[in-house]
Coordinates of C-alpha atoms in Angstrom, one line a residue:
M789 CA -72.6 62.9 -36.4
R790 CA -71.9 60.7 -39.4
L791 CA -69.2 58.0 -40.0
T792 CA -66.3 59.0 -42.1
E793 CA -65.9 57.0 -45.3
E794 CA -63.0 55.1 -43.7
Q795 CA -65.2 54.1 -40.7
R796 CA -68.0 53.1 -43.1
V797 CA -65.6 50.8 -44.9
D798 CA -64.7 49.2 -41.6
W799 CA -68.3 48.8 -40.6
L800 CA -69.0 47.1 -43.9
R801 CA -66.0 44.8 -43.6
L802 CA -67.0 43.8 -40.1
I803 CA -70.6 43.0 -40.8
R804 CA -69.6 41.0 -43.9
S805 CA -67.0 38.9 -42.1
E806 CA -67.7 35.3 -41.3
R807 CA -70.0 34.6 -38.3
I808 CA -70.6 38.3 -37.6
G809 CA -74.3 39.1 -37.3
P810 CA -75.9 42.2 -35.8
R811 CA -75.6 41.1 -32.2
T812 CA -72.0 39.9 -32.6
F813 CA -71.2 43.2 -34.4
R814 CA -72.7 45.1 -31.5
A815 CA -70.7 43.1 -28.9
L816 CA -67.4 43.5 -30.8
V817 CA -67.8 47.2 -31.3
N818 CA -68.8 47.7 -27.6
Q819 CA -65.8 45.8 -26.5
H820 CA -63.2 47.3 -28.8
G821 CA -64.5 50.8 -29.2
G822 CA -65.0 50.8 -33.0
A823 CA -65.2 48.6 -36.0
G824 CA -61.6 49.2 -36.9
P825 CA -60.2 47.9 -33.6
A826 CA -62.7 45.0 -33.7
L827 CA -61.4 43.9 -37.1
E828 CA -57.8 44.0 -35.8
A829 CA -58.9 41.8 -32.8
L830 CA -60.8 39.2 -34.9
P831 CA -57.9 36.9 -35.8
E832 CA -56.9 36.6 -32.1
I833 CA -60.5 36.1 -31.0
A834 CA -60.8 33.4 -33.7
R835 CA -57.6 31.7 -32.5
K836 CA -58.8 31.6 -28.9
S837 CA -62.2 30.2 -30.0
G838 CA -60.5 27.3 -31.7
R839 CA -61.3 28.5 -35.2
L840 CA -57.9 28.7 -37.0
L841 CA -59.5 30.2 -40.1
L842 CA -62.1 33.0 -39.9
K843 CA -62.8 34.8 -43.1
V844 CA -62.6 38.6 -42.5
A845 CA -63.9 40.7 -45.3
T846 CA -61.1 42.6 -47.0
R847 CA -61.0 46.3 -47.7
A848 CA -61.0 45.6 -51.4
E849 CA -64.2 43.5 -51.1
A850 CA -65.9 46.3 -49.1
E851 CA -64.8 49.0 -51.6
K852 CA -66.1 46.8 -54.4
E853 CA -69.5 46.5 -52.8
M854 CA -69.6 50.3 -52.1
A855 CA -68.9 50.9 -55.8
Q856 CA -71.7 48.5 -56.7
A857 CA -74.0 50.4 -54.5
A858 CA -73.0 53.7 -56.0
R859 CA -73.7 52.4 -59.5
L860 CA -77.2 51.3 -58.4
G861 CA -77.9 54.6 -56.7
A862 CA -77.8 53.1 -53.2
R863 CA -76.1 54.5 -50.1
F864 CA -75.1 52.8 -46.9
V865 CA -76.6 54.2 -43.7
A866 CA -75.1 53.2 -40.4
M867 CA -76.9 52.7 -37.2
G868 CA -76.7 55.8 -35.1
E869 CA -76.5 58.2 -38.0
P870 CA -79.3 60.8 -38.4
D871 CA -80.8 59.1 -41.5
Y872 CA -81.0 55.6 -39.8
P873 CA -84.7 54.8 -39.0
K874 CA -85.2 55.3 -35.3
A875 CA -87.9 52.7 -35.0
L876 CA -85.6 50.1 -36.6
Q877 CA -82.7 51.1 -34.4
A878 CA -84.7 50.2 -31.4
I879 CA -84.9 46.5 -32.1
D880 CA -82.4 44.0 -30.7
T881 CA -81.3 42.7 -34.0
A882 CA -81.1 46.0 -35.9
P883 CA -78.7 45.7 -38.9
P884 CA -75.6 47.9 -38.3
L885 CA -75.7 49.0 -42.0
I886 CA -78.6 49.2 -44.4
A887 CA -78.3 50.0 -48.1
V888 CA -81.0 52.4 -49.2
R889 CA -82.2 53.2 -52.7
G890 CA -84.5 56.2 -53.1
S891 CA -85.5 58.6 -50.4
V892 CA -83.8 58.2 -47.0
E893 CA -86.1 61.0 -45.7
I894 CA -89.1 58.7 -46.0
L895 CA -87.6 56.4 -43.4
S896 CA -88.1 59.0 -40.7
R897 CA -91.9 59.1 -41.3
P898 CA -94.3 57.0 -39.2
S899 CA -94.8 53.6 -40.9
V900 CA -97.2 50.7 -40.9
A901 CA -96.4 47.3 -42.4
V902 CA -99.0 45.6 -44.6
V903 CA -98.3 42.0 -45.3
G904 CA -100.2 38.8 -46.3
S905 CA -100.5 35.9 -48.6
R906 CA -98.7 35.6 -51.9
N907 CA -101.7 33.8 -53.4
A908 CA -104.2 36.2 -51.9
S909 CA -107.9 36.1 -52.7
A910 CA -109.6 38.8 -54.8
V911 CA -111.3 40.0 -51.6
G912 CA -108.0 40.1 -49.8
L913 CA -106.3 42.1 -52.6
T914 CA -109.2 44.6 -52.7
F915 CA -109.1 45.1 -49.0
T916 CA -105.3 45.5 -49.1
E917 CA -105.6 48.2 -51.8
R918 CA -108.3 50.1 -49.9
L919 CA -106.6 49.9 -46.5
S920 CA -103.1 50.8 -47.9
R921 CA -104.4 53.8 -49.8
A922 CA -106.3 55.0 -46.7
L923 CA -103.2 54.6 -44.5
G924 CA -101.2 56.6 -47.0
E925 CA -103.9 59.4 -47.1
A926 CA -103.7 59.4 -43.3
G927 CA -100.0 60.2 -43.5
Y928 CA -98.5 56.8 -42.9
V929 CA -95.8 55.2 -45.0
V930 CA -96.7 51.6 -46.0
V931 CA -93.9 49.1 -45.6
S932 CA -93.9 45.6 -47.1
G933 CA -91.6 42.9 -48.5
L934 CA -92.1 43.3 -52.3
A935 CA -93.5 39.7 -52.5
R936 CA -96.3 38.7 -54.8
G937 CA -99.9 39.1 -53.7
V938 CA -100.6 41.3 -50.8
D939 CA -97.2 42.9 -50.6
T940 CA -97.3 44.0 -54.3
R941 CA -100.8 45.4 -54.0
A942 CA -99.8 47.4 -50.8
H943 CA -96.8 48.9 -52.6
R944 CA -98.8 49.8 -55.7
A945 CA -101.6 51.4 -53.8
T946 CA -99.2 53.8 -52.0
L947 CA -96.8 54.8 -54.7
A948 CA -98.2 58.3 -54.6
T949 CA -98.2 58.7 -50.7
G950 CA -95.0 56.8 -49.9
T951 CA -94.0 53.2 -49.6
V952 CA -90.9 51.2 -48.5
A953 CA -89.9 47.8 -49.8
V954 CA -87.6 45.6 -47.8
L955 CA -85.6 43.1 -49.8
A956 CA -84.6 39.5 -48.8
G957 CA -81.6 39.6 -51.1
G958 CA -79.3 42.3 -52.4
H959 CA -80.2 45.3 -54.6
E960 CA -78.8 43.5 -57.6
R961 CA -81.0 40.4 -57.1
I962 CA -84.6 41.5 -57.0
Y963 CA -87.1 38.8 -55.9
P964 CA -89.5 38.2 -57.5
S965 CA -87.9 39.4 -60.7
E966 CA -91.2 40.5 -62.2
N967 CA -91.4 43.2 -59.5
E968 CA -88.3 45.0 -60.7
P969 CA -90.5 47.6 -62.5
L970 CA -92.5 48.1 -59.3
L971 CA -89.2 48.6 -57.4
N972 CA -88.1 51.2 -59.9
A973 CA -91.5 52.9 -59.6
I974 CA -91.1 53.0 -55.8
V975 CA -87.8 54.8 -56.1
E976 CA -89.0 57.2 -58.8
N977 CA -92.0 58.2 -56.8
G978 CA -90.1 59.2 -53.6
G979 CA -90.2 55.8 -51.8
A980 CA -87.3 53.7 -50.6
V981 CA -85.9 50.2 -51.1
V982 CA -83.9 48.8 -48.2
S983 CA -81.6 45.8 -47.8
E984 CA -79.0 44.6 -45.3
M985 CA -77.6 41.9 -47.6
P986 CA -74.6 42.2 -50.0
M987 CA -75.5 43.8 -53.3
G988 CA -75.3 40.6 -55.3
W989 CA -76.9 38.3 -52.7
E990 CA -79.4 35.8 -54.1
P991 CA -82.1 35.4 -51.5
R992 CA -82.5 31.9 -49.9
G993 CA -85.3 30.6 -47.8
R994 CA -83.8 31.6 -44.5
D995 CA -83.3 35.2 -45.7
F996 CA -87.0 35.9 -45.8
P997 CA -87.5 35.8 -42.0
R998 CA -84.5 38.0 -41.7
R999 CA -86.2 40.5 -44.0
N1000 CA -89.5 40.2 -42.1
R1001 CA -87.9 41.4 -38.8
I1002 CA -86.9 44.6 -40.7
V1003 CA -90.4 45.0 -42.1
S1004 CA -91.8 45.0 -38.6
G1005 CA -88.9 46.8 -37.1
L1006 CA -89.4 49.8 -39.4
S1007 CA -93.1 50.0 -38.5
Y1008 CA -95.2 51.1 -35.5
G1009 CA -97.7 48.4 -36.4
V1010 CA -98.1 45.4 -38.6
V1011 CA -101.4 44.5 -40.5
V1012 CA -101.8 40.9 -41.6
V1013 CA -104.4 40.7 -44.3
E1014 CA -104.4 37.0 -45.2
A1015 CA -102.2 34.2 -43.9
A1016 CA -102.4 30.5 -43.8
R1017 CA -101.2 28.8 -40.5
R1018 CA -97.7 28.3 -41.9
S1019 CA -97.4 31.7 -43.7
G1020 CA -94.3 33.8 -43.5
S1021 CA -96.6 36.7 -42.7
L1022 CA -97.1 35.1 -39.3
I1023 CA -93.4 35.3 -38.8
T1024 CA -93.6 39.0 -39.3
A1025 CA -96.4 39.2 -36.8
R1026 CA -94.3 37.3 -34.3
F1027 CA -91.3 39.6 -34.8
A1028 CA -93.7 42.5 -34.3
L1029 CA -94.9 41.2 -31.0
E1030 CA -91.3 40.6 -29.8
Q1031 CA -90.4 44.1 -30.9
G1032 CA -93.3 45.7 -29.0
R1033 CA -95.2 46.7 -32.1
E1034 CA -99.0 46.7 -32.5
V1035 CA -100.3 43.7 -34.4
F1036 CA -103.6 43.9 -36.5
A1037 CA -105.3 41.1 -38.3
V1038 CA -108.0 41.2 -40.9
P1039 CA -110.7 38.5 -40.2
G1040 CA -111.7 36.1 -42.9
S1041 CA -114.0 33.2 -43.6
P1042 CA -113.4 30.1 -41.5
L1043 CA -113.8 28.2 -44.7
D1044 CA -110.8 29.8 -46.4
P1045 CA -107.4 28.4 -45.4
R1046 CA -105.9 31.8 -46.2
A1047 CA -107.8 33.2 -43.2
E1048 CA -106.8 30.6 -40.7
G1049 CA -103.6 32.4 -39.6
T1050 CA -105.3 35.8 -39.3
N1051 CA -108.2 34.4 -37.4
D1052 CA -105.8 32.7 -35.0
L1053 CA -104.0 36.0 -34.5
I1054 CA -107.3 37.7 -33.5
R1055 CA -108.1 34.8 -31.1
D1056 CA -104.6 35.2 -29.6
G1057 CA -105.1 38.9 -28.9
A1058 CA -104.3 40.8 -32.1
T1059 CA -106.5 43.8 -32.9
L1060 CA -109.2 43.1 -35.4
C1061 CA -108.8 45.3 -38.5
A1062 CA -111.8 45.9 -40.7
D1063 CA -111.3 49.6 -41.3
V1064 CA -108.4 52.0 -41.4
S1065 CA -109.7 53.7 -38.3
H1066 CA -108.9 50.5 -36.3
V1067 CA -105.3 51.0 -37.1
T1068 CA -105.0 54.8 -36.9
S1069 CA -106.9 55.0 -33.6
A1070 CA -104.4 52.6 -32.0
L1071 CA -101.3 54.2 -33.4
E1072 CA -102.1 57.9 -33.3
P1073 CA -101.1 58.3 -29.6
L1074 CA -97.7 56.7 -30.3
I1075 CA -97.1 58.7 -33.5
A1076 CA -98.1 62.0 -31.8
A1077 CA -95.5 61.5 -29.0
G1078 CA -92.8 61.0 -31.5
P1079 CA -89.1 60.2 -30.8
R1080 CA -87.8 62.3 -28.0
S1081 CA -84.1 62.1 -28.8
D1082 CA -81.7 61.7 -31.7
R1083 CA -78.7 59.5 -31.6
T1084 CA -75.4 60.1 -33.4
A1085 CA -72.6 58.0 -34.5
E1086 CA -69.2 59.0 -33.1
E1087 CA -66.2 56.7 -33.6
P1088 CA -63.9 55.8 -32.0
G1089 CA -64.2 55.7 -28.2
S1090 CA -66.5 54.5 -25.5
S1091 CA -68.6 57.7 -25.6
W1092 CA -69.4 56.8 -29.2
A1093 CA -70.4 53.3 -28.2
E1094 CA -72.5 54.5 -25.3
S1095 CA -74.4 57.0 -27.5
L1096 CA -74.9 54.4 -30.2
W1097 CA -75.9 51.4 -28.2
D1098 CA -77.7 53.0 -25.3
E1099 CA -81.4 52.4 -25.0
L1100 CA -83.5 54.5 -27.3
D1101 CA -86.3 56.6 -26.0
L1102 CA -89.1 55.9 -28.4
P1103 CA -92.7 56.1 -27.0
G1104 CA -94.7 53.0 -27.5
I1105 CA -91.7 51.0 -28.8
E1106 CA -89.8 48.9 -26.4
P1107 CA -86.1 49.5 -27.0
A1108 CA -83.6 46.8 -27.6
P1109 CA -82.1 45.5 -24.3
S1110 CA -78.6 46.9 -24.0
R1111 CA -75.9 47.4 -21.4
M1112 CA -73.9 50.5 -20.9
V1113 CA -70.3 50.0 -22.1
E1114 CA -67.6 50.0 -19.5
A1115 CA -64.6 52.3 -20.1
F1116 CA -62.3 50.7 -22.5
E1117 CA -59.2 52.3 -21.1
G1118 CA -57.8 51.6 -17.6
E1119 CA -60.1 48.6 -16.9
T1120 CA -58.4 46.1 -14.6
E1121 CA -58.4 42.7 -16.2
T1122 CA -59.2 39.7 -14.1
A1123 CA -56.3 37.5 -13.2
V1124 CA -58.2 34.4 -14.3
A1125 CA -56.7 33.0 -17.6
L1126 CA -58.9 33.3 -20.7
E1127 CA -59.2 29.5 -20.9
E1128 CA -60.4 29.3 -17.3
Q1129 CA -62.9 32.1 -17.9
G1130 CA -64.3 30.3 -20.9
Q1131 CA -64.6 27.1 -19.0
S1132 CA -66.3 28.8 -16.0
L1133 CA -68.9 30.3 -18.4
L1134 CA -69.4 26.9 -20.1
D1135 CA -70.2 25.4 -16.7
L1136 CA -72.9 28.1 -16.2
L1137 CA -74.4 27.9 -19.7
G1138 CA -76.9 25.4 -21.0
P1139 CA -79.6 25.0 -23.6
S1140 CA -81.9 27.4 -21.7
P1141 CA -81.3 31.2 -22.3
V1142 CA -79.6 33.1 -19.5
S1143 CA -79.0 36.8 -19.3
V1144 CA -75.5 38.2 -19.6
D1145 CA -76.2 40.1 -16.3
D1146 CA -76.8 36.8 -14.5
L1147 CA -73.6 35.3 -16.0
V1148 CA -71.6 38.3 -14.7
R1149 CA -73.1 37.9 -11.2
Q1150 CA -72.7 34.1 -11.1
S1151 CA -69.2 34.0 -12.6
G1152 CA -67.7 36.8 -10.6
L1153 CA -66.0 38.0 -13.8
S1154 CA -66.0 41.5 -15.2
I1155 CA -68.4 42.4 -17.9
R1156 CA -65.6 42.7 -20.4
A1157 CA -64.2 39.3 -19.5
V1158 CA -67.6 37.7 -19.9
Q1159 CA -68.2 39.4 -23.2
T1160 CA -64.8 38.3 -24.5
S1161 CA -65.5 34.7 -23.6
L1162 CA -69.0 34.8 -25.1
L1163 CA -67.6 36.2 -28.3
E1164 CA -65.1 33.4 -28.6
L1165 CA -67.9 30.8 -27.9
E1166 CA -70.1 32.5 -30.5
I1167 CA -67.4 32.6 -33.2
A1168 CA -66.6 29.0 -32.4
G1169 CA -70.2 28.2 -33.3
R1170 CA -71.2 27.1 -29.8
L1171 CA -73.3 30.0 -28.6
E1172 CA -76.7 31.4 -29.6
R1173 CA -77.9 34.9 -28.7
H1174 CA -81.5 35.6 -27.9
G1175 CA -83.6 38.7 -27.3
G1176 CA -83.4 40.4 -24.0
N1177 CA -79.6 40.2 -23.8
A1178 CA -79.7 36.4 -23.2
V1179 CA -77.5 33.6 -24.5
S1180 CA -77.5 29.8 -24.5
L1181 CA -75.4 26.9 -25.8
L1182 CA -76.3 25.5 -29.1
R1183 CA -77.6 22.0 -28.8

């Protein structure tokens, strides 16, 4: 099923509200049974967390952004809808909404990410072009981040076979600006451009790692062509490992600093990639199995939340840790006051991550009570969420 336009506005309002990231969005929707009820609850949650002012995106702001998207030819796809990429939906920090220009159908095809240095060598660029073209001819969509160097060459080599560009900023703020013609060519040739950021968002340094998790999340494997030891491409590789993806690295000369990162990846266990067969032979069994189930978005109600946030069944891809939602109606609330609940959880929390399941067991509180207190701590800026359904106090 698909969200109604009213529900889509609520989703956009919630994810654009202050201090609401993908994990907080998920927790709020799980607890309240939909984005609309979660928006209604936010002011009270903020008050209990000690934040007297919490900016909640207005309906007018959401409608303005949707109008911007329509002018650009972009559409919002919500997690759980048929067009939302199943591989991306499996990661722990999957964006609740993505804005897509171009073909949404291409997002359902098996993908491989090709990333690397912005100042790539001639040899690196040549290999990128040959590998990307061969991957496209083998039936794979090539995903990359539209950056200079390797990303640009990977996109250009696969315009005819299918490529997906993931933006660090909004659709109105293409970076780098000289790649706007390439972006238009991707859309015109049946590819897609994806962003989770507001339409007019100017990308900042911290937005590029956010983008990189989507690049790897869309893909069954990530190929790193060239990367220095402090390269952003290594961040993509790290996300890939955390998401259960295959990581491939192209070896390079030990005399070239641009090969230090890829050589380190191989030493640490990444698969050496010197030919397209090294990638396809590793991924073919995973692609052949394919997704075994489709998820739908049904709002409101706990049945919707269960179907949306339940673990995905994707062969070869480790699903995001999640917990089945307790029934929203008729749950007996604990007699402990909210302030005491929060304090009891604070006593159990520290700088080291602890799973929510352990907090439930150790505190003796219900799942709903624990999630409520954690949301208040997170909105107050005192809590950090980690992969594997774990949380810790911010230092």
